[in-house]
Short mmCIF file of C-alpha atoms and ligand atoms in Angstrom, two decimals:
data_model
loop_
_atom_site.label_atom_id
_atom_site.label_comp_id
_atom_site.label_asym_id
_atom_site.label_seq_id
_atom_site.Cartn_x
_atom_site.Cartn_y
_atom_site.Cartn_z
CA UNK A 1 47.65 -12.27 8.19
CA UNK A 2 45.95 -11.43 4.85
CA UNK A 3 43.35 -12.94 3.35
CA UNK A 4 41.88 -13.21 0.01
CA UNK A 5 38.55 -11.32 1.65
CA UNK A 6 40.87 -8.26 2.43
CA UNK A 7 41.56 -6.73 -1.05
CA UNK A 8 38.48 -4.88 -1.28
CA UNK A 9 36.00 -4.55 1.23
CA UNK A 10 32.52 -4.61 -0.43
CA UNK A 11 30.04 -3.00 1.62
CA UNK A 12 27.98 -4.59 4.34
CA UNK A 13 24.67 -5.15 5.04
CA UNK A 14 23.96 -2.12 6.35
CA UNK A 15 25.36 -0.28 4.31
CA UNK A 16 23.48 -1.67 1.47
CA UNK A 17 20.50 -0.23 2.73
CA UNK A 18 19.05 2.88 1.72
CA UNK A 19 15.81 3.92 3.76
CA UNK A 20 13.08 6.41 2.56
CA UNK A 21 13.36 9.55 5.17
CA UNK A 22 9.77 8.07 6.58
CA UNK A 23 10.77 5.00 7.30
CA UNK A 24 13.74 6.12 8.96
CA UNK A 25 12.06 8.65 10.82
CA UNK A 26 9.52 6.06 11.78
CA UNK A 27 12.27 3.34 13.09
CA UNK A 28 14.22 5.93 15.03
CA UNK A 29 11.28 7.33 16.75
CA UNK A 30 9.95 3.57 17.74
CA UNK A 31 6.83 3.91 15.49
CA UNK A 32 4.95 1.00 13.95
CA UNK A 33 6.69 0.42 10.56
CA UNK A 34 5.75 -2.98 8.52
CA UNK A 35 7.78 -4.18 5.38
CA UNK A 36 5.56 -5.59 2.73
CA UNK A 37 7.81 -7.65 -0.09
CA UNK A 38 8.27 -6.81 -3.66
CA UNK A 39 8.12 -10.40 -5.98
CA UNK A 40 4.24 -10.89 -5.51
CA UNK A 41 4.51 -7.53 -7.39
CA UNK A 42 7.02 -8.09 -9.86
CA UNK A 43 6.25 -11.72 -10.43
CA UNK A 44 3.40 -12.63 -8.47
CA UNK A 45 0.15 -11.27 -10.18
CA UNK A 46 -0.34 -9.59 -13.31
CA UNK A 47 -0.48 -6.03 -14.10
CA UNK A 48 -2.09 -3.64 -13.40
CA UNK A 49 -3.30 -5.92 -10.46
CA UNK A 50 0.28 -5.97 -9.48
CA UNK A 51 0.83 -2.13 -8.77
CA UNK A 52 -2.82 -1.75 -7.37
CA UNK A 53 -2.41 -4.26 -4.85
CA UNK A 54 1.33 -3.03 -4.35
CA UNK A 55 -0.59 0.51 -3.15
CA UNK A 56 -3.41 -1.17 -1.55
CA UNK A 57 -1.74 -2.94 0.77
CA UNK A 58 0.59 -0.03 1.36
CA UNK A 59 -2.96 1.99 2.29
CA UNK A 60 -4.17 -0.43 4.52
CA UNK A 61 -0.83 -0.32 6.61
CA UNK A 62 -1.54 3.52 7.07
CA UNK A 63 -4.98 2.86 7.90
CA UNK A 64 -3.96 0.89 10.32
CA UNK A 65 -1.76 3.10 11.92
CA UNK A 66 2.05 1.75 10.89
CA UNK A 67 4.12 3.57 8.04
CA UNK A 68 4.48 0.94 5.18
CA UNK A 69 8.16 -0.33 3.84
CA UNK A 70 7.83 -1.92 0.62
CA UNK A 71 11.48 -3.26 -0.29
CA UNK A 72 13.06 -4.40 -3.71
CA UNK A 73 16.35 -3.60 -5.12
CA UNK A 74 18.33 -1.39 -7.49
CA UNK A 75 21.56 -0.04 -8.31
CA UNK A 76 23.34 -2.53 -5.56
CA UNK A 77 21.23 -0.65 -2.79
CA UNK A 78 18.10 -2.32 -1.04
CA UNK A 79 15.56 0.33 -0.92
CA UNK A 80 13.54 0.21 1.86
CA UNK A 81 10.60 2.32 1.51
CA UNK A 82 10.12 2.47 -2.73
CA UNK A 83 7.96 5.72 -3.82
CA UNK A 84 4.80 5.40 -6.11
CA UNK A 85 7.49 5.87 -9.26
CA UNK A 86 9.41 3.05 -8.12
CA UNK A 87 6.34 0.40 -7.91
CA UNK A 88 4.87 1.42 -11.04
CA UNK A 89 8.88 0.53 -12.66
CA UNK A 90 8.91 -2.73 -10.37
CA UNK A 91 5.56 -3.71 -11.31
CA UNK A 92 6.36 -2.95 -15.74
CA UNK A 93 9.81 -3.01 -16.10
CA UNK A 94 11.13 -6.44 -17.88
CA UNK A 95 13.90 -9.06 -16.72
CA UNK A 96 13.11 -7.95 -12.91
CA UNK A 97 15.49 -10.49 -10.98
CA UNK A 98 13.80 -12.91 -8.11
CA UNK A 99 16.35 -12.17 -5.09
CA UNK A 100 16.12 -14.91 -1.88
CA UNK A 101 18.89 -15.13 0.16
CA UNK A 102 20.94 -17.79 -2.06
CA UNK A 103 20.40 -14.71 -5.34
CA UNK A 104 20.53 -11.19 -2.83
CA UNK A 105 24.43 -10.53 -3.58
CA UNK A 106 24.05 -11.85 -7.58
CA UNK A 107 21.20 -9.31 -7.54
CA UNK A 108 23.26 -6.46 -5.94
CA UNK A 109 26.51 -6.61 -8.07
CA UNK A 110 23.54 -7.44 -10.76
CA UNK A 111 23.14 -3.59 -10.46
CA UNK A 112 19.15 -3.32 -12.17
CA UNK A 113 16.06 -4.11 -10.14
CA UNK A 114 15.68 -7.14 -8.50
CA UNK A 115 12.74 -8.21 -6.44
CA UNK A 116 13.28 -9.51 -3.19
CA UNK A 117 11.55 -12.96 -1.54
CA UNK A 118 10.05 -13.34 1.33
CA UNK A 119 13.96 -14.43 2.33
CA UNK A 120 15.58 -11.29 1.04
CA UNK A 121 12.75 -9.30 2.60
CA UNK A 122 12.81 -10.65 6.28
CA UNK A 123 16.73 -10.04 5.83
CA UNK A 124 16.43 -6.33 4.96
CA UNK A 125 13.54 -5.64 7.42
CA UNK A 126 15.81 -7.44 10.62
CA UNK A 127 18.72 -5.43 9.54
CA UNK A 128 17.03 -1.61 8.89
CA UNK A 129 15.14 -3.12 12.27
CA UNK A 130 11.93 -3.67 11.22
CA UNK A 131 9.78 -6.48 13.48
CA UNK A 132 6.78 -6.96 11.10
CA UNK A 133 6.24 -7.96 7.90
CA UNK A 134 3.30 -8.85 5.21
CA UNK A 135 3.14 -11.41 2.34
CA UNK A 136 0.88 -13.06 0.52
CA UNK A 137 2.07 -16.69 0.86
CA UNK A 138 5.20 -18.17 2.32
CA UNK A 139 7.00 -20.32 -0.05
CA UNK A 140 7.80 -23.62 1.09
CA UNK A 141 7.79 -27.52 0.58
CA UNK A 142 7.19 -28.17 -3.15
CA UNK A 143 5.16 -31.02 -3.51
CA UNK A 144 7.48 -33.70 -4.98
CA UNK A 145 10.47 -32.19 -3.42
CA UNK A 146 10.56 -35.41 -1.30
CA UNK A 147 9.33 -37.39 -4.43
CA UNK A 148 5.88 -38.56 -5.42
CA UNK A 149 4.13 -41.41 -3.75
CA UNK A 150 3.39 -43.65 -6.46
CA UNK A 151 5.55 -42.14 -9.02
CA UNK A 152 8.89 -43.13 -9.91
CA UNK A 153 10.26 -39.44 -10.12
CA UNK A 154 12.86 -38.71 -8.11
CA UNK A 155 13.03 -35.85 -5.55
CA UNK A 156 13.03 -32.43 -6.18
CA UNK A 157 14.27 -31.21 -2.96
CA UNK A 158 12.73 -27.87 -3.90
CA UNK A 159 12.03 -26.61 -0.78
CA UNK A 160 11.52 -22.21 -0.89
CA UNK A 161 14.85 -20.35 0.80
CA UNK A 162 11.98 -18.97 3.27
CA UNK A 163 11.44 -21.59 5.16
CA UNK A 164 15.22 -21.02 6.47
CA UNK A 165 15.25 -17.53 6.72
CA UNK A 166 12.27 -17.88 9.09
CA UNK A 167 13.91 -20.43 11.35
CA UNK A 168 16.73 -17.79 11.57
CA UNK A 169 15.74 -14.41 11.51
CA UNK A 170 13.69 -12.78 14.07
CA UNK A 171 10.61 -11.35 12.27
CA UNK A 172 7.35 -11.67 12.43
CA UNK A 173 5.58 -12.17 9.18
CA UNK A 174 1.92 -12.44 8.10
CA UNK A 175 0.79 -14.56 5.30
CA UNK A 176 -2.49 -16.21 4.54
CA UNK A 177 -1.15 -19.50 4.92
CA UNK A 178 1.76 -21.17 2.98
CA UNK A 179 1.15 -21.17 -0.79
CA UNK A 180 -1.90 -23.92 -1.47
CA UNK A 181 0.54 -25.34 -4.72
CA UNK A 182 2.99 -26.46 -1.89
CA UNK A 183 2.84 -29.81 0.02
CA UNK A 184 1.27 -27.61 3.12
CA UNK A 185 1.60 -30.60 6.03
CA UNK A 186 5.49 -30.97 4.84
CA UNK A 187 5.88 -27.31 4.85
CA UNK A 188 4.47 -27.16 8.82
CA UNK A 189 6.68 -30.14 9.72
CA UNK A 190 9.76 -28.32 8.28
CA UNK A 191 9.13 -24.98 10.37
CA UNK A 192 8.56 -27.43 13.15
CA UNK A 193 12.14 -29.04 13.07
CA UNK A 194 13.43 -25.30 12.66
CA UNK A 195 11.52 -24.43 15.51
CA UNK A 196 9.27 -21.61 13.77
CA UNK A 197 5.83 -20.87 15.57
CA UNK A 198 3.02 -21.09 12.88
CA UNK A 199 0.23 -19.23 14.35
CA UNK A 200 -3.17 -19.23 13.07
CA UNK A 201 -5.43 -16.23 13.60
CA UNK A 202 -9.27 -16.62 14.51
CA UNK A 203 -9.08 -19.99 13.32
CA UNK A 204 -8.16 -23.36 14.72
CA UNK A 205 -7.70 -24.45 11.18
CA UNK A 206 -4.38 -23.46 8.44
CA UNK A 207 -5.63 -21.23 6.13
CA UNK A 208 -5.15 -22.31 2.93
CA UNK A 209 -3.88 -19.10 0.55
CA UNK A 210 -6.68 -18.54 -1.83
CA UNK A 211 -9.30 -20.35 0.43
CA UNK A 212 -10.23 -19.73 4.32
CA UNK A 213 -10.01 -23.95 4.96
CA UNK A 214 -7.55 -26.01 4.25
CA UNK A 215 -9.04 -29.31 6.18
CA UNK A 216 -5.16 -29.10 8.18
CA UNK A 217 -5.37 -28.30 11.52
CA UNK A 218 -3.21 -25.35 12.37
CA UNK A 219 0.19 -25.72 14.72
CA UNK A 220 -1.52 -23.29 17.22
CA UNK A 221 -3.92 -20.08 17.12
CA UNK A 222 -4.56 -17.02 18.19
CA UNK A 223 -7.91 -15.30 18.66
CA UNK A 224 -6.66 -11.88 17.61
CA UNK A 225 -4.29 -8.93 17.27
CA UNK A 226 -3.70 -8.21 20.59
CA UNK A 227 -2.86 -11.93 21.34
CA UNK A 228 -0.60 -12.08 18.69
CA UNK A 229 1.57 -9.03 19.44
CA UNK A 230 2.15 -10.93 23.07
CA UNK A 231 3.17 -13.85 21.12
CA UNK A 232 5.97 -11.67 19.25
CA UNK A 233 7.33 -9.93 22.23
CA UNK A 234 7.49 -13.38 24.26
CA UNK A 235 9.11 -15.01 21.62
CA UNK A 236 11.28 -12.16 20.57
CA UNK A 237 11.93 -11.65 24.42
CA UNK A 238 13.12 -15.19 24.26
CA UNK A 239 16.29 -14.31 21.65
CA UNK A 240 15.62 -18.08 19.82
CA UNK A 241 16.61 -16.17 17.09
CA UNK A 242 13.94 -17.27 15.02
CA UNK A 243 10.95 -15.61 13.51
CA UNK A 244 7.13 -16.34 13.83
CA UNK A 245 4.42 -16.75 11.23
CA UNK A 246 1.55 -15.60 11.05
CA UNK A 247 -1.73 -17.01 8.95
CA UNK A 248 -4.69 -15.15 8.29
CA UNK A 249 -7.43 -16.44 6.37
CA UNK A 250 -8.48 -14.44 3.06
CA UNK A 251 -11.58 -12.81 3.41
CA UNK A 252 -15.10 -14.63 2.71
CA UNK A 253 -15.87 -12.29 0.04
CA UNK A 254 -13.29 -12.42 -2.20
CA UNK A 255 -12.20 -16.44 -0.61
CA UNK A 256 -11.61 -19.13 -3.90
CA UNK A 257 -13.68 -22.94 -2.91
CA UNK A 258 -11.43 -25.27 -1.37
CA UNK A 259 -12.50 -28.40 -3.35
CA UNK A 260 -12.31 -25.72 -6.78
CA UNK A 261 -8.40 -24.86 -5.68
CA UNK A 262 -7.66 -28.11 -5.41
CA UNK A 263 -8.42 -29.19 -8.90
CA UNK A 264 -7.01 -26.52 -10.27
CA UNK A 265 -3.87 -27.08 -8.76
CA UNK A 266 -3.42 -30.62 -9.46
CA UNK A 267 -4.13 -29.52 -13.65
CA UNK A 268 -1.40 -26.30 -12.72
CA UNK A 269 1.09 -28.59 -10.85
CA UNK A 270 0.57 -31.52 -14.36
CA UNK A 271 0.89 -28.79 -16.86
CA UNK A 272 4.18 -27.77 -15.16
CA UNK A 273 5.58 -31.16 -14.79
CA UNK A 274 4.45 -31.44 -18.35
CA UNK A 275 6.28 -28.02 -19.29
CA UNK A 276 9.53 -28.80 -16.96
CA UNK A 277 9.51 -25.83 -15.14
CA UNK A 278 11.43 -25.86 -12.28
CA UNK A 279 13.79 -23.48 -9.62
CA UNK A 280 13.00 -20.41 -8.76
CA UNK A 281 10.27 -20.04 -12.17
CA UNK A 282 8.14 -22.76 -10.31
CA UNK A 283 6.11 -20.74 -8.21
CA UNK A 284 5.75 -17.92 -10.55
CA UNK A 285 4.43 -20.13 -13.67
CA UNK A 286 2.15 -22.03 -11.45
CA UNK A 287 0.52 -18.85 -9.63
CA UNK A 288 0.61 -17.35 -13.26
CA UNK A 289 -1.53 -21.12 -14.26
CA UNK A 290 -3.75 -20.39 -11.92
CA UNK A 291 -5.26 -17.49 -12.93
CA UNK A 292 -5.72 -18.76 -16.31
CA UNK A 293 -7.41 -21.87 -15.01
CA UNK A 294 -9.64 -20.02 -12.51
CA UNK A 295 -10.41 -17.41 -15.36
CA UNK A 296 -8.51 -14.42 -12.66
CA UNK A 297 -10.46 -16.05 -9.21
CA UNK A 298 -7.46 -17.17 -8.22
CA UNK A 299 -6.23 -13.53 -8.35
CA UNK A 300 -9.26 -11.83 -7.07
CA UNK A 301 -7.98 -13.88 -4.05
CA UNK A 302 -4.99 -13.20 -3.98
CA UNK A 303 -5.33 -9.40 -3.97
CA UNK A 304 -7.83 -9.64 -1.31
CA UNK A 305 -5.37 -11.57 0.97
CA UNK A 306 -2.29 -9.46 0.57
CA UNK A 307 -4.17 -6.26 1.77
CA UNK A 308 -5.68 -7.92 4.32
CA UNK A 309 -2.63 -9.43 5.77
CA UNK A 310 -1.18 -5.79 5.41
CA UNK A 311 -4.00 -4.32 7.69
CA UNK A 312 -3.55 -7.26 9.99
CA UNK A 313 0.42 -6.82 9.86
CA UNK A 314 -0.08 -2.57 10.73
CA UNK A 315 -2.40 -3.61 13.33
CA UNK A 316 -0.12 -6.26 14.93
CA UNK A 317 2.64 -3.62 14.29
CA UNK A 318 0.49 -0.97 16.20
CA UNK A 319 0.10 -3.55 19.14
CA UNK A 320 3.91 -5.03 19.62
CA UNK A 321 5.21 -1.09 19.41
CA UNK A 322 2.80 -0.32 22.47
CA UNK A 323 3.98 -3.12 24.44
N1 LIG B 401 2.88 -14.23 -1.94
C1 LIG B 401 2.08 -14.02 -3.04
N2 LIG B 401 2.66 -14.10 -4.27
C2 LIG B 401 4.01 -14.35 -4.44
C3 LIG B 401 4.84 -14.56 -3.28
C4 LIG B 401 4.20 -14.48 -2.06
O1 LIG B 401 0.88 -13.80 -2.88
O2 LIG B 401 4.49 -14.40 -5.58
C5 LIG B 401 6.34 -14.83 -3.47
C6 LIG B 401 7.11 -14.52 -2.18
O3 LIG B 401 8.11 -13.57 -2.52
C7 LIG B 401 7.75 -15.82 -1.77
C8 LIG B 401 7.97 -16.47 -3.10
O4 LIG B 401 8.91 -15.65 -1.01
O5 LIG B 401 6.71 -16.20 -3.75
C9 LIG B 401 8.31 -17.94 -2.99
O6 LIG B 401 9.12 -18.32 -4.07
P1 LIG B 401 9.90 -19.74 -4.02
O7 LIG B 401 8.82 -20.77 -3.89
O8 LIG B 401 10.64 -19.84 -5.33
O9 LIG B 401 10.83 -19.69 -2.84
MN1 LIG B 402 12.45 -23.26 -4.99
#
């Protein structure tokens, strides 16, 4: 029997992909290949901050032994692998598209560049078979998605498209901690009920994005690389199907104040409120906020955790390929 699907057959996942001849080389051979994401570039920091961190954290994968796979889209192919051109054009060309998993097919008939999510990018790393990836921070539980104590607002329900894609795609990604503009303890609750392991590394605490503390005690930790590798392959072994997260605390050096992040996300979170931004522009107006309010600290951090989670994420790559 025909069906409505059966007129044209657009092309499948697979076939959207189109891998740089490393990264292929890499996957075929079974060497250590970790996917780094594309919106902290295109909508995530500023440039030129955006394309230096974009090769920094790209460096640090090499230096740590793995062959780097940054991913956005273009031209209704996901390119898995983009060359130094291609960052420069993701991280300065205008009306970039923000692909998740609800906006991946808008933003491949869409036929420009689109970004892709932490969502899209755990979808195109599990397909081109890719077990590791690096972010900066997960999206997640918005706070007021389940309204505001107090306040007579109703619920946003804005909860970030990665919070599924983790409880159903089998990837291991490293972040430093879900984003701190996000209600955090709702955000570990909801990987909980999806059955997600949030793993901690060196700390018995969640790190909190742009600061090492967060005053939340973490689901479980790890002491280090080699631990967490085991924790991959056991789970992985397992087939739950889901993925496993991993948070790594930004480095002292570059590390924003708890008690200073907090007030300036409760002015970033009022001025948005104030300015009705909502959807998918939340997270990029209130990151964007933040560096205004912190005068750029809030970006100094950031940079600082995205390589580092990339070294941590080649190292962890390095580790799970030898087991
Ligand atoms: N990490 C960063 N900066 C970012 C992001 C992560 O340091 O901008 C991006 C990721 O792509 C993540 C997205 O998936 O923010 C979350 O967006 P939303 O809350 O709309 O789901
Ligand atoms: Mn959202």
């Amino acid at each position: 029997m025909k069906t409505g699907h059966e007129h044209s057959t657009p092309a499948g996942l697979h076939d959207r992909l189109a891998l740089a001849p490393e990264v292929a080389d890499a996957i075929a051979a079974g060497r250590p290949v970790v996917a780094l994401e594309s919106t902290l570039i295109s909508h995530g920091l500023p440039y030129p901050q955006s394309v230096e961190v974009a090769r920094a954290a790209e460096l640090a994968v090499r230096e740590s032994g793995a062959v780097p796979a940054t991913i956005a889209i273009r031209g209704g192919r996901i390119i898995v692998g983009l060359d130094e051109g291609q960052l420069v054009t993701l991280a300065t060309a205008k009306g970039v598209m923000k692909a998740s998993r609800p906006s991946l097919s808008l933003a491949l008939i869409g036929g420009g560049w689109a970004a892709t999510t932490v969502s899209a990018t755990m979808i195109a790393a599990a397909a081109a078979g890719i077990d590791v990836f690096a972010t900066g921070g997960i999206g997640g539980v918005h706070r007021g998605a389940l309204g505001m104590p107090g306040k007579s607002a109703p619920p946003t329900l804005d909860i970030s498209s990665d919070l599924e894609e983790l409880a159903r795609t089998p990837v291991a990604v490293v972040c430093a901690g879900p984003k701190a503009i996000l209600d955090v303890p709702a955000t570990l609750e909801y990987l909980e009920t999806r059955g997600v392991p949030v793993v901690a590394v060196g700390t018995a605490e969640m790190p909190a994005f742009w600061s090492r503390e967060s005053g939340i005690p973490a689901p479980a930790s790890v002491p280090d690389v080699a631990a967490a590798a085991r924790l991959v392959a056991t789970h992985f072994g397992l087939g739950l199907g889901s993925g496993v997260l991993f948070c790594v605390p930004v480095p002292e050096a570059d590390a924003y104040p708890l008690a200073d992040a907090r007030a300036a996300v409760e002015r970033a979170i009022a001025d948005a409120a104030a300015a009705e931004i909502e959807g998918p522009a939340l997270t990029p107006w209130l990151l964007a906020r933040m560096a205004e309010i912190t005068a750029g600290r809030s970006v100094r951090a950031n940079v600082a955790l995205i390589v580092n989670n990339a070294r941590f994420a080649g190292q962890l790559a390095v580790a799970f390929a030898s087991i």
